[in-house]
PDB file of C-alpha atoms in Angstrom:
ATOM      1  CA  HIS A   1       0.000   0.000   0.000  1.00 46.00           C
ATOM      2  CA  VAL A   2       2.831   2.425   0.777  1.00 49.00           C
ATOM      3  CA  LEU A   3       4.754   2.163  -2.452  1.00 50.00           C
ATOM      4  CA  PRO A   4       2.034   3.206  -4.964  1.00 56.00           C
ATOM      5  CA  ALA A   5       1.273   6.282  -2.831  1.00 65.00           C
ATOM      6  CA  CYS A   6       4.975   7.111  -2.504  1.00 77.00           C
ATOM      7  CA  PRO A   7       6.730   6.254  -5.762  1.00 75.00           C
ATOM      8  CA  GLU A   8      10.076   7.541  -4.424  1.00 80.00           C
ATOM      9  CA  ALA A   9       9.868   5.525  -1.171  1.00 86.00           C
ATOM     10  CA  SER A  10      12.438   2.916  -0.352  1.00 89.00           C
ATOM     11  CA  LEU A  11      13.055   0.614   2.580  1.00 91.00           C
ATOM     12  CA  THR A  12      16.297   0.153   4.463  1.00 92.00           C
ATOM     13  CA  LEU A  13      16.153  -2.667   6.972  1.00 90.00           C
ATOM     14  CA  VAL A  14      18.995  -2.519   9.484  1.00 88.00           C
ATOM     15  CA  GLY A  15      19.450  -5.669  11.526  1.00 87.00           C
ATOM     16  CA  ASP A  16      18.963  -9.343  11.123  1.00 88.00           C
ATOM     17  CA  GLY A  17      16.695 -11.976  12.513  1.00 88.00           C
ATOM     18  CA  LEU A  18      14.498 -14.927  11.807  1.00 90.00           C
ATOM     19  CA  GLU A  19      12.364 -13.050   9.267  1.00 90.00           C
ATOM     20  CA  HIS A  20      15.258 -11.533   7.283  1.00 92.00           C
ATOM     21  CA  GLN A  21      15.102 -13.967   4.355  1.00 93.00           C
ATOM     22  CA  ALA A  22      11.298 -14.079   4.391  1.00 95.00           C
ATOM     23  CA  LEU A  23      11.189 -10.271   4.093  1.00 94.00           C
ATOM     24  CA  GLN A  24      13.612 -10.344   1.161  1.00 95.00           C
ATOM     25  CA  ASP A  25      11.488 -13.031  -0.491  1.00 96.00           C
ATOM     26  CA  LEU A  26       8.345 -10.953   0.076  1.00 94.00           C
ATOM     27  CA  ALA A  27       9.976  -7.872  -1.452  1.00 93.00           C
ATOM     28  CA  ARG A  28      10.999  -9.979  -4.458  1.00 95.00           C
ATOM     29  CA  THR A  29       7.462 -11.392  -4.793  1.00 95.00           C
ATOM     30  CA  LEU A  30       5.951  -7.904  -4.599  1.00 89.00           C
ATOM     31  CA  GLY A  31       8.376  -6.645  -7.237  1.00 90.00           C
ATOM     32  CA  VAL A  32       9.953  -4.027  -4.970  1.00 89.00           C
ATOM     33  CA  LEU A  33      13.267  -5.670  -4.076  1.00 93.00           C
ATOM     34  CA  HIS A  34      15.098  -3.027  -6.148  1.00 93.00           C
ATOM     35  CA  ARG A  35      13.750  -0.403  -3.710  1.00 92.00           C
ATOM     36  CA  CYS A  36      14.811  -2.306  -0.581  1.00 94.00           C
ATOM     37  CA  ASP A  37      18.191  -2.429   1.092  1.00 94.00           C
ATOM     38  CA  PHE A  38      18.693  -5.250   3.603  1.00 95.00           C
ATOM     39  CA  VAL A  39      21.954  -4.119   5.192  1.00 93.00           C
ATOM     40  CA  GLY A  40      22.076  -6.657   8.039  1.00 92.00           C
ATOM     41  CA  GLU A  41      23.607  -6.145  11.464  1.00 92.00           C
ATOM     42  CA  LYS A  42      25.575  -2.973  12.112  1.00 90.00           C
ATOM     43  CA  PRO A  43      27.670  -1.981  15.156  1.00 86.00           C
ATOM     44  CA  HIS A  44      25.748  -0.056  17.821  1.00 79.00           C
ATOM     45  CA  ARG A  45      27.970   2.957  17.307  1.00 77.00           C
ATOM     46  CA  ASP A  46      26.922   3.174  13.632  1.00 84.00           C
ATOM     47  CA  LEU A  47      23.166   2.850  14.158  1.00 81.00           C
ATOM     48  CA  ARG A  48      22.413   6.498  14.792  1.00 75.00           C
ATOM     49  CA  ASP A  49      24.026   7.337  11.433  1.00 82.00           C
ATOM     50  CA  TRP A  50      21.830   4.796   9.642  1.00 86.00           C
ATOM     51  CA  TYR A  51      18.717   6.057  11.414  1.00 84.00           C
ATOM     52  CA  GLY A  52      19.763   9.661  10.814  1.00 80.00           C
ATOM     53  CA  HIS A  53      19.362   9.103   7.064  1.00 86.00           C
ATOM     54  CA  ALA A  54      15.777   7.912   7.452  1.00 91.00           C
ATOM     55  CA  ASP A  55      12.810  10.087   6.596  1.00 93.00           C
ATOM     56  CA  VAL A  56      10.538   7.979   8.811  1.00 95.00           C
ATOM     57  CA  PHE A  57      11.248   5.188  11.281  1.00 94.00           C
ATOM     58  CA  VAL A  58       8.561   2.500  11.531  1.00 93.00           C
ATOM     59  CA  TYR A  59       8.586   0.314  14.646  1.00 91.00           C
ATOM     60  CA  ALA A  60       6.099  -2.536  14.933  1.00 89.00           C
ATOM     61  CA  SER A  61       7.337  -4.412  18.000  1.00 87.00           C
ATOM     62  CA  LEU A  62       5.283  -4.886  21.135  1.00 85.00           C
ATOM     63  CA  SER A  63       7.802  -7.233  22.748  1.00 82.00           C
ATOM     64  CA  GLU A  64      10.594  -4.763  23.524  1.00 76.00           C
ATOM     65  CA  THR A  65      10.375  -3.233  26.984  1.00 67.00           C
ATOM     66  CA  TYR A  66      11.979   0.097  26.017  1.00 72.00           C
ATOM     67  CA  GLY A  67      12.721  -0.058  22.305  1.00 75.00           C
ATOM     68  CA  GLN A  68      16.233   1.402  22.227  1.00 79.00           C
ATOM     69  CA  VAL A  69      16.161   1.581  18.426  1.00 84.00           C
ATOM     70  CA  ILE A  70      13.241   3.999  18.500  1.00 88.00           C
ATOM     71  CA  SER A  71      15.290   6.250  20.788  1.00 86.00           C
ATOM     72  CA  GLU A  72      18.229   6.123  18.381  1.00 85.00           C
ATOM     73  CA  ALA A  73      16.008   6.870  15.390  1.00 90.00           C
ATOM     74  CA  LEU A  74      14.333   9.806  17.126  1.00 92.00           C
ATOM     75  CA  TRP A  75      17.748  11.089  18.214  1.00 88.00           C
ATOM     76  CA  GLY A  76      18.742  11.110  14.544  1.00 89.00           C
ATOM     77  CA  GLY A  77      15.692  13.183  13.610  1.00 93.00           C
ATOM     78  CA  ALA A  78      13.519  10.470  12.109  1.00 94.00           C
ATOM     79  CA  PRO A  79       9.910  10.819  13.240  1.00 96.00           C
ATOM     80  CA  GLY A  80       8.572   7.570  14.621  1.00 94.00           C
ATOM     81  CA  VAL A  81       5.575   5.577  13.529  1.00 96.00           C
ATOM     82  CA  ALA A  82       5.080   2.867  16.123  1.00 94.00           C
ATOM     83  CA  LEU A  83       2.639   0.586  17.845  1.00 93.00           C
ATOM     84  CA  ASP A  84       1.473   2.101  21.123  1.00 93.00           C
ATOM     85  CA  ASP A  85       2.828  -0.246  23.778  1.00 91.00           C
ATOM     86  CA  ASP A  86       1.748   1.880  26.773  1.00 90.00           C
ATOM     87  CA  MET A  87       5.357   1.472  27.950  1.00 88.00           C
ATOM     88  CA  GLY A  88       8.779   2.457  26.637  1.00 87.00           C
ATOM     89  CA  VAL A  89       7.876   3.361  23.060  1.00 90.00           C
ATOM     90  CA  ALA A  90       4.861   5.386  24.186  1.00 90.00           C
ATOM     91  CA  TYR A  91       7.175   7.195  26.600  1.00 90.00           C
ATOM     92  CA  GLN A  92       9.475   8.162  23.729  1.00 91.00           C
ATOM     93  CA  VAL A  93       7.063   9.037  20.899  1.00 94.00           C
ATOM     94  CA  GLU A  94       4.482  11.696  21.598  1.00 94.00           C
ATOM     95  CA  ASN A  95       1.587  11.094  19.249  1.00 95.00           C
ATOM     96  CA  GLY A  96       1.023  14.077  16.963  1.00 95.00           C
ATOM     97  CA  LEU A  97       4.104  15.923  18.210  1.00 95.00           C
ATOM     98  CA  ASP A  98       7.112  13.953  16.948  1.00 95.00           C
ATOM     99  CA  GLY A  99       5.517  10.846  15.509  1.00 96.00           C
ATOM    100  CA  THR A 100       2.443   8.670  15.378  1.00 96.00           C
ATOM    101  CA  LEU A 101       1.397   5.963  17.811  1.00 95.00           C
ATOM    102  CA  VAL A 102      -0.965   3.319  16.467  1.00 95.00           C
ATOM    103  CA  ALA A 103      -3.241   1.251  18.673  1.00 93.00           C
ATOM    104  CA  PRO A 104      -2.499  -2.469  18.370  1.00 92.00           C
ATOM    105  CA  GLY A 105      -5.337  -4.396  16.827  1.00 89.00           C
ATOM    106  CA  ALA A 106      -6.830  -6.019  13.794  1.00 85.00           C
ATOM    107  CA  HIS A 107      -5.688  -3.411  11.252  1.00 90.00           C
ATOM    108  CA  GLU A 108      -2.448  -2.228  12.853  1.00 90.00           C
ATOM    109  CA  ILE A 109      -0.225  -2.934   9.837  1.00 88.00           C
ATOM    110  CA  GLU A 110      -2.467  -0.968   7.466  1.00 90.00           C
ATOM    111  CA  THR A 111      -2.677   1.858  10.013  1.00 91.00           C
ATOM    112  CA  LEU A 112       1.123   1.894  10.462  1.00 92.00           C
ATOM    113  CA  GLY A 113       1.507   2.013   6.685  1.00 90.00           C
ATOM    114  CA  GLY A 114      -1.023   4.836   6.378  1.00 91.00           C
ATOM    115  CA  ALA A 115       0.775   6.858   9.056  1.00 94.00           C
ATOM    116  CA  ALA A 116       4.112   6.317   7.298  1.00 93.00           C
ATOM    117  CA  VAL A 117       2.597   7.425   3.968  1.00 91.00           C
ATOM    118  CA  ARG A 118       1.206  10.594   5.585  1.00 92.00           C
ATOM    119  CA  LEU A 119       4.668  11.519   6.843  1.00 94.00           C
ATOM    120  CA  LEU A 120       6.382  10.586   3.585  1.00 93.00           C
ATOM    121  CA  THR A 121       3.977  12.688   1.518  1.00 92.00           C
ATOM    122  CA  ASP A 122       3.755  15.679   3.890  1.00 93.00           C
ATOM    123  CA  GLY A 123       7.274  17.094   3.938  1.00 93.00           C
ATOM    124  CA  ALA A 124       6.432  19.966   6.291  1.00 96.00           C
ATOM    125  CA  MET A 125       4.922  17.636   8.893  1.00 96.00           C
ATOM    126  CA  ARG A 126       7.799  15.179   8.501  1.00 96.00           C
ATOM    127  CA  ARG A 127      10.406  17.913   9.032  1.00 96.00           C
ATOM    128  CA  THR A 128       8.559  19.382  12.019  1.00 97.00           C
ATOM    129  CA  PHE A 129       8.084  15.970  13.635  1.00 97.00           C
ATOM    130  CA  GLY A 130      11.733  15.102  12.914  1.00 96.00           C
ATOM    131  CA  GLU A 131      13.045  18.296  14.517  1.00 96.00           C
ATOM    132  CA  ARG A 132      10.877  17.741  17.581  1.00 96.00           C
ATOM    133  CA  ALA A 133      11.909  14.072  17.745  1.00 95.00           C
ATOM    134  CA  ALA A 134      15.606  14.954  17.757  1.00 93.00           C
ATOM    135  CA  ALA A 135      15.185  17.730  20.322  1.00 94.00           C
ATOM    136  CA  ARG A 136      13.156  15.575  22.725  1.00 92.00           C
ATOM    137  CA  ALA A 137      15.368  12.479  22.352  1.00 89.00           C
ATOM    138  CA  ARG A 138      18.575  14.430  22.869  1.00 87.00           C
ATOM    139  CA  THR A 139      17.330  15.676  26.242  1.00 87.00           C
ATOM    140  CA  ARG A 140      16.900  12.047  27.363  1.00 81.00           C
ATOM    141  CA  VAL A 141      19.789  10.217  25.705  1.00 71.00           C
ATOM    142  CA  ALA A 142      23.518  10.866  25.502  1.00 69.00           C
ATOM    143  CA  THR A 143      24.381   8.363  22.788  1.00 67.00           C
ATOM    144  CA  GLU A 144      28.140   8.448  23.298  1.00 70.00           C
ATOM    145  CA  ARG A 145      27.650   7.458  26.938  1.00 71.00           C
ATOM    146  CA  VAL A 146      25.211   4.686  25.965  1.00 69.00           C
ATOM    147  CA  TYR A 147      27.599   3.289  23.353  1.00 71.00           C
ATOM    148  CA  ALA A 148      30.532   3.450  25.793  1.00 75.00           C
ATOM    149  CA  GLU A 149      28.493   1.527  28.371  1.00 76.00           C
ATOM    150  CA  TYR A 150      27.510  -1.100  25.767  1.00 73.00           C
ATOM    151  CA  GLU A 151      31.167  -1.530  24.837  1.00 81.00           C
ATOM    152  CA  GLN A 152      32.203  -1.801  28.505  1.00 84.00           C
ATOM    153  CA  ALA A 153      29.540  -4.458  29.092  1.00 84.00           C
ATOM    154  CA  TYR A 154      30.702  -6.433  26.021  1.00 81.00           C
ATOM    155  CA  GLU A 155      34.351  -6.165  27.088  1.00 86.00           C
ATOM    156  CA  ALA A 156      33.475  -7.323  30.629  1.00 86.00           C
ATOM    157  CA  ALA A 157      31.558 -10.302  29.226  1.00 86.00           C
ATOM    158  CA  ILE A 158      34.474 -11.247  26.960  1.00 87.00           C
ATOM    159  CA  ALA A 159      36.930 -10.956  29.859  1.00 87.00           C
ATOM    160  CA  HIS A 160      34.654 -13.050  32.082  1.00 89.00           C
ATOM    161  CA  MET A 161      34.369 -15.782  29.450  1.00 88.00           C
ATOM    162  CA  ALA A 162      38.154 -15.800  28.966  1.00 88.00           C
ATOM    163  CA  ALA A 163      38.714 -16.092  32.730  1.00 88.00           C
ATOM    164  CA  HIS A 164      36.032 -18.752  33.173  1.00 87.00           C
ATOM    165  CA  PRO A 165      36.009 -20.991  30.111  1.00 81.00           C
ATOM    166  CA  ARG A 166      33.222 -23.502  29.969  1.00 77.00           C
ATOM    167  CA  LYS A 167      34.242 -27.013  30.737  1.00 66.00           C
ATOM    168  CA  ARG A 168      33.331 -29.292  27.973  1.00 56.00           C
ATOM    169  CA  THR A 169      31.465 -32.358  29.039  1.00 55.00           C
ATOM    170  CA  GLN A 170      31.471 -35.517  27.077  1.00 57.00           C
ATOM    171  CA  HIS A 171      28.067 -36.699  26.177  1.00 54.00           C
ATOM    172  CA  ARG A 172      27.592 -40.401  25.991  1.00 53.00           C
ATOM    173  CA  SER A 173      25.066 -41.985  23.811  1.00 52.00           C
ATOM    174  CA  PRO A 174      22.564 -44.183  25.645  1.00 54.00           C
ATOM    175  CA  ALA A 175      24.067 -47.228  23.930  1.00 55.00           C
ATOM    176  CA  ALA A 176      27.488 -46.459  25.434  1.00 49.00           C
ATOM    177  CA  VAL A 177      26.236 -46.475  29.038  1.00 45.00           C
TER     178      VAL A 177
END
């Protein structure tokens, strides 16, 4: 529905997961693969640059407790279109001010798509929402500090694993017992 209304629209999917190949296959089936960029996993430190190039950031998860990616996208000036989780995402996106929150339900995907189309086709609203998104997010998040803390946590985990290697246990087949 989005692409006919926005002939210049494209999709960049940053990240990876169980649905990665299925989404590529769907884009191929729909004949829009040439307008999609599946870039895969990127280092945390690079994410705000990727999100900063977005015109709109669409977030459809209800399983994340805070939704760090929405914070990074808003920080980069991309207005958010997201499902209203009544938790972390709803805390970050203010409906009608710097993005659009969509009530979960039977037609949530169509409603998310419609909200994205509105922002993609209304440049003034998109710019205003984007400026507000960046201003609000930057009062809450110091990305350099967040990335430094991520890196410290990763380094501590690596050091812990090096200091406490797992002991390998031999598994016996039932016939060997």
